[in-house]
Amino acid sequence: MTSLHDRTALITGGSKGIGRGIAAAMAAAGARVVVNYGHDRRAAEETVAAIGDRAVAVQGDVGDAADVRRMFDTAGPVDILVNNAAVFSFQPIGDVTEKEFRRQYDTNVLGPFLTIQEYLRQAPERGGSIINVTTAGVDTNNPGSALYTSTKAALTSLTRIAAQEFGPKGIRVNAIAPGATETEGAAALGVLDSGAMAARSVFGRAGTPADIGPVAVFLASEDARWITGEVVHASGGFR
């Protein structure tokens, strides 16, 4: 079994959905898990309770530099950073407001920049792993998704450039691109209700957080020591 023993993982947006699945999988692999959440304390506490004594919850807005520094100071030395926190909504380009644009870019792009910068400030000498959660939607050009997928396209670019910059420090940087996935956010927006998105997987179903967690564990582990700058499409063949 892949081991993350003696490693500490900080998962942003770790209280729900894909983040929760990654937190649970990393804890099961032996990591100490720090579950970051923005506002929903109850969900974070439920996630920590489900995982057990290998998990703690830390509140913080990833788009706020002071919050990010406090998160890392509270977490202690972090070996594995998972940038999962994201917000999204879908509308035609002409309907996107400046307020919504800034909301998504502040969380989905500025957030990972700030967390990566803070990670570097206290990066472990033994090297480490950064995993960014993007989306397979970057490659599918769905109408109405320009704002959200453009934030994830930016994160994909950040992944590849960071891998080049941080390689000499022994830090690997990769991304996971899920397809349609059953999460609280997807349910709230009804994006899976028609079944059309699930049907775009070759397996005829939407993914689950449990499908994504083991991929993150692999990328964080020594088994992936020769992998950096890559985007793993954990999407069930979503096209």
XYZ file of C-alpha atoms in Angstrom:
239
model
C 0.000 0.000 0.000
C 1.238 3.494 -0.841
C 2.357 5.209 2.353
C 2.312 8.837 3.427
C 3.561 7.986 6.904
C 5.243 10.880 8.735
C 3.858 13.399 6.240
C 1.544 16.325 6.911
C -0.951 17.273 4.201
C -2.859 20.553 4.026
C -5.975 20.298 1.862
C -7.705 23.571 1.042
C -11.451 23.220 0.732
C -11.012 19.888 2.478
C -14.327 19.710 4.312
C -16.540 18.684 1.397
C -16.618 16.954 -1.952
C -13.348 16.124 -3.661
C -11.352 17.780 -0.889
C -12.967 15.558 1.704
C -12.268 12.489 -0.429
C -8.612 13.454 -0.727
C -8.323 14.156 3.003
C -9.804 10.762 3.880
C -7.559 8.915 1.425
C -4.398 10.641 2.619
C -5.234 9.965 6.257
C -5.843 6.308 5.415
C -2.371 6.254 3.831
C -0.841 7.471 7.087
C -0.666 11.235 6.669
C -1.578 13.791 9.282
C -4.291 15.810 7.555
C -5.085 19.501 7.994
C -8.576 20.202 6.661
C -8.966 23.821 5.592
C -12.466 25.249 5.288
C -13.859 28.660 4.461
C -17.200 29.041 6.229
C -18.859 25.701 6.944
C -17.417 24.751 10.313
C -19.919 21.939 10.823
C -18.859 20.209 7.597
C -15.206 20.520 8.616
C -15.895 19.067 12.049
C -17.836 16.184 10.488
C -14.944 15.474 8.130
C -12.414 15.502 10.962
C -14.640 13.263 13.092
C -15.025 10.786 10.229
C -11.264 10.637 9.676
C -10.308 10.430 13.340
C -7.314 11.615 15.300
C -5.124 12.032 12.210
C -7.088 15.135 11.163
C -7.550 18.701 12.375
C -9.630 21.550 10.930
C -8.301 25.044 10.200
C -10.509 27.902 9.015
C -9.179 30.372 6.479
C -9.901 32.242 3.245
C -7.331 31.115 0.681
C -7.708 34.418 -1.150
C -6.477 36.363 1.887
C -2.720 36.399 2.505
C -3.024 36.901 6.265
C -5.431 33.972 6.545
C -3.125 31.775 4.495
C -0.122 32.546 6.698
C -2.188 31.812 9.806
C -3.330 28.504 8.296
C 0.246 27.383 7.727
C 1.411 28.598 11.120
C -1.402 26.614 12.739
C -0.754 23.522 10.620
C 2.959 23.371 11.350
C 5.434 22.093 8.727
C 3.501 20.958 5.643
C 4.907 18.306 3.300
C 1.937 18.000 0.945
C -0.177 20.921 -0.259
C -3.434 20.193 -2.072
C -5.030 23.241 -3.680
C -8.624 22.096 -3.918
C -10.654 25.097 -2.695
C -12.733 26.533 -5.522
C -15.953 28.373 -6.235
C -17.923 28.189 -9.442
C -21.047 29.206 -11.289
C -21.968 28.875 -14.926
C -23.325 31.557 -17.239
C -22.739 32.876 -20.766
C -19.784 35.211 -21.160
C -22.075 38.198 -21.646
C -23.733 37.603 -18.278
C -20.573 37.408 -16.158
C -20.401 40.287 -13.685
C -17.213 41.893 -12.442
C -18.131 40.791 -8.921
C -18.468 37.136 -9.962
C -15.285 37.325 -12.019
C -13.311 38.550 -9.028
C -14.948 36.027 -6.688
C -13.854 33.069 -8.790
C -10.388 34.367 -9.618
C -9.697 35.352 -6.001
C -10.388 31.822 -4.772
C -9.426 29.684 -7.746
C -6.267 31.486 -8.912
C -5.068 33.951 -6.279
C -5.718 31.332 -3.592
C -3.285 28.748 -5.011
C -0.692 31.471 -5.645
C -0.832 32.527 -1.998
C -0.777 29.004 -0.584
C 2.121 28.001 -2.819
C 4.086 31.089 -1.788
C 3.512 30.282 1.873
C 4.401 26.631 1.293
C 7.727 27.745 -0.174
C 8.396 29.930 2.860
C 8.388 26.876 5.120
C 9.100 24.144 2.564
C 10.592 20.985 4.056
C 14.249 20.360 3.238
C 13.388 16.808 2.224
C 11.263 18.120 -0.642
C 7.537 17.840 -0.983
C 4.517 17.682 -3.228
C 1.987 20.239 -4.433
C -1.207 18.982 -6.058
C -3.602 21.383 -7.782
C -7.160 20.301 -8.526
C -8.224 21.603 -11.940
C -10.951 20.248 -14.233
C -11.287 18.162 -17.366
C -13.643 20.916 -18.512
C -10.623 22.968 -19.582
C -10.413 20.742 -22.662
C -14.132 20.327 -23.440
C -15.141 23.932 -24.225
C -18.610 23.789 -22.682
C -20.747 26.890 -23.341
C -21.403 28.771 -20.117
C -18.203 27.595 -18.452
C -15.761 30.249 -19.705
C -15.239 31.947 -16.357
C -14.750 28.828 -14.256
C -12.673 26.878 -16.763
C -10.453 29.889 -17.429
C -9.542 29.931 -13.726
C -8.631 26.266 -13.966
C -6.666 26.825 -17.178
C -4.650 29.400 -15.247
C -4.084 26.842 -12.489
C -2.900 24.310 -15.060
C -0.342 26.809 -16.345
C 0.735 27.581 -12.778
C 1.227 23.854 -12.184
C 3.575 23.404 -15.116
C 5.648 26.514 -14.487
C 5.903 25.858 -10.744
C 7.164 22.347 -11.498
C 10.034 23.874 -13.458
C 10.838 26.478 -10.806
C 10.606 24.203 -7.773
C 12.222 21.050 -9.135
C 15.699 22.040 -7.908
C 14.213 22.297 -4.402
C 12.953 18.721 -4.593
C 9.325 19.853 -4.770
C 7.073 18.155 -7.289
C 4.006 19.948 -8.665
C 1.191 18.131 -10.436
C -2.512 18.555 -11.087
C -5.589 16.355 -11.083
C -8.332 17.131 -13.595
C -11.608 15.479 -12.538
C -14.587 15.253 -14.842
C -18.214 15.429 -13.705
C -18.114 14.494 -10.015
C -20.809 14.011 -7.397
C -20.171 16.796 -4.883
C -22.261 19.136 -2.768
C -21.434 21.998 -5.121
C -22.541 20.088 -8.202
C -25.752 19.089 -6.446
C -26.511 22.673 -5.412
C -26.240 23.872 -9.013
C -28.012 20.839 -10.444
C -25.294 20.271 -13.031
C -25.664 16.475 -12.874
C -29.461 16.360 -12.736
C -30.096 15.622 -16.420
C -27.593 12.784 -16.620
C -25.977 14.357 -19.677
C -22.699 15.111 -17.921
C -22.422 11.622 -16.440
C -23.089 10.138 -19.873
C -19.930 11.810 -21.171
C -17.845 9.359 -19.143
C -17.059 6.112 -20.914
C -18.344 4.372 -17.776
C -21.715 6.087 -17.987
C -21.606 7.621 -14.519
C -20.318 10.639 -12.672
C -17.200 10.300 -10.589
C -17.147 10.373 -6.809
C -14.672 11.897 -4.350
C -13.547 8.346 -3.563
C -12.419 8.025 -7.193
C -10.149 11.055 -6.857
C -8.607 10.507 -3.415
C -6.306 7.601 -4.360
C -4.958 9.559 -7.334
C -3.906 12.351 -4.988
C -2.297 9.844 -2.619
C -0.254 8.414 -5.480
C 0.911 11.838 -6.674
C 1.908 12.802 -3.132
C 3.847 9.595 -2.528
C 7.349 8.403 -3.341
C 5.782 6.164 -5.979
C 5.374 9.342 -8.055
C 8.888 10.639 -7.363
C 9.673 10.946 -11.096
C 6.432 12.714 -11.983
C 6.146 16.500 -12.010
C 4.499 19.132 -14.182
C 1.787 16.686 -15.227
C -2.004 16.875 -15.318
C -3.679 13.564 -14.503
C -7.156 13.337 -15.991
C -9.073 11.391 -13.337
C -12.278 11.809 -15.289
C -13.573 8.403 -16.307
C -12.794 9.270 -19.909
C -14.947 12.434 -19.704
C -15.064 14.199 -23.049
